[in-house]
């Protein structure tokens, strides 16, 4: 039931349920009972609330490939579509996936900003621009919730990098907080009424976010009227009383949390008011009512929306997200009948998603090689590896068939489970049938490996503790692997250790076995089993590989090189140290470009990398982490069946030129000393020209911008498709202070994105698009009055194709 009547009825059900709970029930309800769920309270008809990651798919509560998930393109890709309606559909699909998996709340979207290009997790956030982030996030949240599933907009706030993320204290001034980092949260609260947020690990201005009463109770709930739940990021809550008083409703994961029994005790001891606890419980019950797991309350959505085809949507988002940043001599689309040399490790082993909690296991992955093989006539395609960017061992996912065998101390098999990629990430809920942490002694990953190449294969282990590794009947390691650094997530994000080098023959299967002896620390009931079998293909001479690729390129009409980052470069858990493509990929592109002037480079990365050879190649297409259907979408775009629809949601430039780069705290603090100048705002201020500007992206047709006119808050732009095929354009509207008045007052960026709209037109057709400018576009945060202030004066309004390619302008005075 939607609308006010529904809200009122749910509030009554919430109050009635609250009145029947004891102090212990209430304290228990606010603490995870395991990694992903809250306890059920049958006496009030409350079922267990289930949460699950994440932005591009719904993993479900188990880290397993047994129940695959649709994997959509990563958030930077979604933002590159500049299409809130498409984000809405992504949300509807994810709600459908959540329902299928019994999940009530999706731990997404991530709306932190691309402050420094070194942020390792930027693939999981949308943009450097708060307005674009807010629009995409609003569409996404509204979509998920229209399917009756909750969201947790995250990570509130200023979790814009990963270095020391548990402890870093980000020093952010009030203007930067309001105008940049809080802005997407504010827009989503206003536009989509999210049912949840997630508070970040980090501190802001001295207070950790799970205890930040001024930002949570003051700004989020007080000023903005947010009425959803506030869940901690996983293991972020530190202090019972401070967290509750700081507005934190749910401490995850469990069972060891600062809430539960500790919270009941704090109330009994008079350290915190029961009324404060009740307020948090109300929020949780309201969420339960909304998603339909509280008896007596009608869910917001009784009938889920019509079924969506996950593969089709993943495909559509991917092709509409690809950004063609360079296309000399109309190198793309490929000419019909052209022969293609496809080159690159990522062309065969596609990197479709970013690592960490965003990981899901799709039922299939279409690589560029798969996609082009299907799209091109027989005999038109050749493939060469060229360069392998995986300098370290990676997950054992290609050629491996592995099961996990769980044994007790006597060696009896208690149960077996799946082991996607040889990567075990088990909490209580993930243990196979018949296995408990009390009876489990060891887990063996056992199965076969069938190499696709002959040569020396390397096997290794990711994780901490006692392991035995055997390949083809020989034991190569029997010992203990310990952490280099006391990092609680080392087993999750650390590098695998090599332990065995084995000569193998292509297509001849061998037995592999990795056994891990599980030790449960005595002081905790929360146990996770985290380890993985890792593998690396035979290392060939890199120069030889490049020469082979150049040779293949020479023999084809077009060379398509797919370059990529790896999960050791872009992932949750750490930042980047440079923006270079790993391994010999730059050398590879140069060699291929020298061999064939018709070289197209596809960049498979979630966020900016340096492209030092860009002037030497004919075309550059950014494909982000394109999701499970990425290769099929790529084939459509390369062959011209579809045009690439994306525009840059973030500036691409070299690290040396980037104005804001710092992600490493000093003495525990990271000063956002650039204030409101990040992304294009900073590039313009520094007077530096990036490689590819914010908003840039080419299609397969051309556009002439004919006029721009302003009427109240509406900007009307007329434009004509001057090319020979139908196309879709993203009309971008930028605002720049023009007159002396608007230029006075607080220092503001030279210009900023104030609105945008997508429009389609056939060849020769003229279309008009209306873009509404939000009042906020003319406002700054005034620290003295503690409120928004409109900056009066005259402004230039420019409409165009990127922040630097402005085609028509007009002026207004406000
Ligand atoms: C991440 C969150 C995620 C959570 C649960 C954390 O480490 O920062 O984004 O939702 O884990 O997996």
mmCIF file of N, CA, C and O in Angstrom, residues 695-733:
data_model
loop_
_atom_site.group_PDB
_atom_site.id
_atom_site.type_symbol
_atom_site.label_atom_id
_atom_site.label_comp_id
_atom_site.label_asym_id
_atom_site.label_seq_id
_atom_site.Cartn_x
_atom_site.Cartn_y
_atom_site.Cartn_z
ATOM 1 N N UNK A 695 31.822 14.359 -19.374
ATOM 2 C CA UNK A 695 30.689 14.474 -20.295
ATOM 3 C C UNK A 695 30.992 14.040 -21.718
ATOM 4 O O UNK A 695 30.078 13.862 -22.526
ATOM 5 N N UNK A 696 32.288 13.860 -22.046
ATOM 6 C CA UNK A 696 32.671 13.525 -23.419
ATOM 7 C C UNK A 696 32.245 12.105 -23.805
ATOM 8 O O UNK A 696 32.283 11.193 -22.991
ATOM 9 N N UNK A 697 31.901 11.943 -25.058
ATOM 10 C CA UNK A 697 31.569 10.618 -25.585
ATOM 11 C C UNK A 697 30.964 10.770 -26.967
ATOM 12 O O UNK A 697 30.126 11.638 -27.183
ATOM 13 N N UNK A 698 31.431 9.938 -27.916
ATOM 14 C CA UNK A 698 30.957 10.045 -29.300
ATOM 15 C C UNK A 698 29.982 8.924 -29.600
ATOM 16 O O UNK A 698 30.077 7.842 -29.024
ATOM 17 N N UNK A 699 29.053 9.212 -30.529
ATOM 18 C CA UNK A 699 28.181 8.146 -31.029
ATOM 19 C C UNK A 699 28.577 7.868 -32.467
ATOM 20 O O UNK A 699 29.699 8.177 -32.890
ATOM 21 N N UNK A 700 27.652 7.315 -33.236
ATOM 22 C CA UNK A 700 27.946 7.051 -34.641
ATOM 23 C C UNK A 700 27.267 8.045 -35.580
ATOM 24 O O UNK A 700 27.244 7.869 -36.776
ATOM 25 N N UNK A 701 26.675 9.101 -34.982
ATOM 26 C CA UNK A 701 26.133 10.148 -35.834
ATOM 27 C C UNK A 701 26.683 11.479 -35.329
ATOM 28 O O UNK A 701 27.430 11.512 -34.349
ATOM 29 N N UNK A 702 26.304 12.587 -35.988
ATOM 30 C CA UNK A 702 26.759 13.913 -35.553
ATOM 31 C C UNK A 702 25.568 14.764 -35.174
ATOM 32 O O UNK A 702 24.470 14.539 -35.660
ATOM 33 N N UNK A 703 25.846 15.770 -34.359
ATOM 34 C CA UNK A 703 24.777 16.630 -33.865
ATOM 35 C C UNK A 703 25.144 18.083 -34.068
ATOM 36 O O UNK A 703 26.285 18.485 -33.810
ATOM 37 N N UNK A 704 24.168 18.872 -34.535
ATOM 38 C CA UNK A 704 24.361 20.321 -34.572
ATOM 39 C C UNK A 704 23.421 20.918 -33.536
ATOM 40 O O UNK A 704 22.219 20.646 -33.555
ATOM 41 N N UNK A 705 23.993 21.677 -32.626
ATOM 42 C CA UNK A 705 23.153 22.355 -31.633
ATOM 43 C C UNK A 705 22.694 23.666 -32.257
ATOM 44 O O UNK A 705 23.515 24.470 -32.692
ATOM 45 N N UNK A 706 21.378 23.870 -32.323
ATOM 46 C CA UNK A 706 20.863 25.034 -33.040
ATOM 47 C C UNK A 706 20.516 26.204 -32.140
ATOM 48 O O UNK A 706 20.772 27.343 -32.490
ATOM 49 N N UNK A 707 19.917 25.933 -30.992
ATOM 50 C CA UNK A 707 19.557 27.072 -30.136
ATOM 51 C C UNK A 707 19.370 26.630 -28.697
ATOM 52 O O UNK A 707 19.173 25.442 -28.412
ATOM 53 N N UNK A 708 19.449 27.594 -27.810
ATOM 54 C CA UNK A 708 19.145 27.358 -26.401
ATOM 55 C C UNK A 708 18.346 28.561 -25.909
ATOM 56 O O UNK A 708 18.654 29.699 -26.267
ATOM 57 N N UNK A 709 17.298 28.285 -25.137
ATOM 58 C CA UNK A 709 16.491 29.378 -24.586
ATOM 59 C C UNK A 709 16.073 28.998 -23.170
ATOM 60 O O UNK A 709 15.898 27.805 -22.871
ATOM 61 N N UNK A 710 15.953 30.001 -22.332
ATOM 62 C CA UNK A 710 15.579 29.722 -20.940
ATOM 63 C C UNK A 710 14.228 30.356 -20.645
ATOM 64 O O UNK A 710 13.968 31.501 -21.021
ATOM 65 N N UNK A 711 13.392 29.586 -19.984
ATOM 66 C CA UNK A 711 12.076 30.072 -19.586
ATOM 67 C C UNK A 711 11.894 29.610 -18.156
ATOM 68 O O UNK A 711 11.706 28.427 -17.901
ATOM 69 N N UNK A 712 11.988 30.515 -17.208
ATOM 70 C CA UNK A 712 11.926 30.116 -15.806
ATOM 71 C C UNK A 712 13.066 29.155 -15.518
ATOM 72 O O UNK A 712 14.225 29.455 -15.812
ATOM 73 N N UNK A 713 12.704 27.960 -14.979
ATOM 74 C CA UNK A 713 13.762 26.995 -14.653
ATOM 75 C C UNK A 713 13.991 26.015 -15.791
ATOM 76 O O UNK A 713 14.751 25.057 -15.650
ATOM 77 N N UNK A 714 13.336 26.239 -16.921
ATOM 78 C CA UNK A 714 13.455 25.274 -18.024
ATOM 79 C C UNK A 714 14.385 25.797 -19.114
ATOM 80 O O UNK A 714 14.217 26.909 -19.597
ATOM 81 N N UNK A 715 15.325 24.959 -19.464
ATOM 82 C CA UNK A 715 16.227 25.292 -20.567
ATOM 83 C C UNK A 715 15.785 24.448 -21.756
ATOM 84 O O UNK A 715 15.674 23.228 -21.652
ATOM 85 N N UNK A 716 15.503 25.127 -22.871
ATOM 86 C CA UNK A 716 15.083 24.380 -24.066
ATOM 87 C C UNK A 716 16.210 24.394 -25.088
ATOM 88 O O UNK A 716 16.707 25.458 -25.446
ATOM 89 N N UNK A 717 16.589 23.221 -25.518
ATOM 90 C CA UNK A 717 17.704 23.110 -26.461
ATOM 91 C C UNK A 717 17.196 22.443 -27.730
ATOM 92 O O UNK A 717 16.522 21.413 -27.673
ATOM 93 N N UNK A 718 17.508 23.085 -28.871
ATOM 94 C CA UNK A 718 17.150 22.468 -30.169
ATOM 95 C C UNK A 718 18.417 21.928 -30.797
ATOM 96 O O UNK A 718 19.447 22.619 -30.821
ATOM 97 N N UNK A 719 18.321 20.746 -31.312
ATOM 98 C CA UNK A 719 19.498 20.167 -31.953
ATOM 99 C C UNK A 719 19.069 19.266 -33.097
ATOM 100 O O UNK A 719 17.926 18.821 -33.153
ATOM 101 N N UNK A 720 19.993 19.075 -34.015
ATOM 102 C CA UNK A 720 19.666 18.311 -35.218
ATOM 103 C C UNK A 720 20.676 17.186 -35.397
ATOM 104 O O UNK A 720 21.884 17.372 -35.184
ATOM 105 N N UNK A 721 20.147 16.042 -35.749
ATOM 106 C CA UNK A 721 21.007 14.908 -36.078
ATOM 107 C C UNK A 721 21.495 15.131 -37.514
ATOM 108 O O UNK A 721 20.731 14.991 -38.456
ATOM 109 N N UNK A 722 22.752 15.492 -37.647
ATOM 110 C CA UNK A 722 23.276 15.814 -38.981
ATOM 111 C C UNK A 722 23.952 14.622 -39.645
ATOM 112 O O UNK A 722 24.524 14.749 -40.726
ATOM 113 N N UNK A 723 23.916 13.499 -38.983
ATOM 114 C CA UNK A 723 24.586 12.318 -39.538
ATOM 115 C C UNK A 723 23.658 11.469 -40.386
ATOM 116 O O UNK A 723 22.556 11.900 -40.750
ATOM 117 N N UNK A 724 24.128 10.259 -40.652
ATOM 118 C CA UNK A 724 23.375 9.415 -41.569
ATOM 119 C C UNK A 724 22.621 8.281 -40.886
ATOM 120 O O UNK A 724 22.016 7.433 -41.536
ATOM 121 N N UNK A 725 22.711 8.243 -39.575
ATOM 122 C CA UNK A 725 21.949 7.188 -38.911
ATOM 123 C C UNK A 725 21.280 7.754 -37.654
ATOM 124 O O UNK A 725 21.671 8.813 -37.172
ATOM 125 N N UNK A 726 20.299 7.032 -37.160
ATOM 126 C CA UNK A 726 19.609 7.471 -35.953
ATOM 127 C C UNK A 726 20.598 7.460 -34.791
ATOM 128 O O UNK A 726 21.557 6.685 -34.780
ATOM 129 N N UNK A 727 20.367 8.338 -33.831
ATOM 130 C CA UNK A 727 21.287 8.373 -32.701
ATOM 131 C C UNK A 727 20.606 8.870 -31.443
ATOM 132 O O UNK A 727 19.463 9.322 -31.471
ATOM 133 N N UNK A 728 21.360 8.744 -30.358
ATOM 134 C CA UNK A 728 20.873 9.191 -29.052
ATOM 135 C C UNK A 728 21.915 10.144 -28.491
ATOM 136 O O UNK A 728 23.099 9.814 -28.456
ATOM 137 N N UNK A 729 21.484 11.331 -28.092
ATOM 138 C CA UNK A 729 22.428 12.322 -27.577
ATOM 139 C C UNK A 729 22.083 12.646 -26.126
ATOM 140 O O UNK A 729 20.912 12.654 -25.744
ATOM 141 N N UNK A 730 23.132 12.894 -25.332
ATOM 142 C CA UNK A 730 22.915 13.375 -23.970
ATOM 143 C C UNK A 730 23.198 14.873 -24.003
ATOM 144 O O UNK A 730 24.357 15.292 -24.154
ATOM 145 N N UNK A 731 22.156 15.651 -23.892
ATOM 146 C CA UNK A 731 22.308 17.108 -23.895
ATOM 147 C C UNK A 731 22.667 17.543 -22.471
ATOM 148 O O UNK A 731 21.938 17.273 -21.524
ATOM 149 N N UNK A 732 23.819 18.182 -22.356
ATOM 150 C CA UNK A 732 24.304 18.568 -21.028
ATOM 151 C C UNK A 732 24.222 20.082 -20.873
ATOM 152 O O UNK A 732 24.591 20.819 -21.782
ATOM 153 N N UNK A 733 23.748 20.521 -19.729
ATOM 154 C CA UNK A 733 23.618 21.960 -19.485
ATOM 155 C C UNK A 733 24.543 22.352 -18.338
ATOM 156 O O UNK A 733 24.482 21.778 -17.243
#
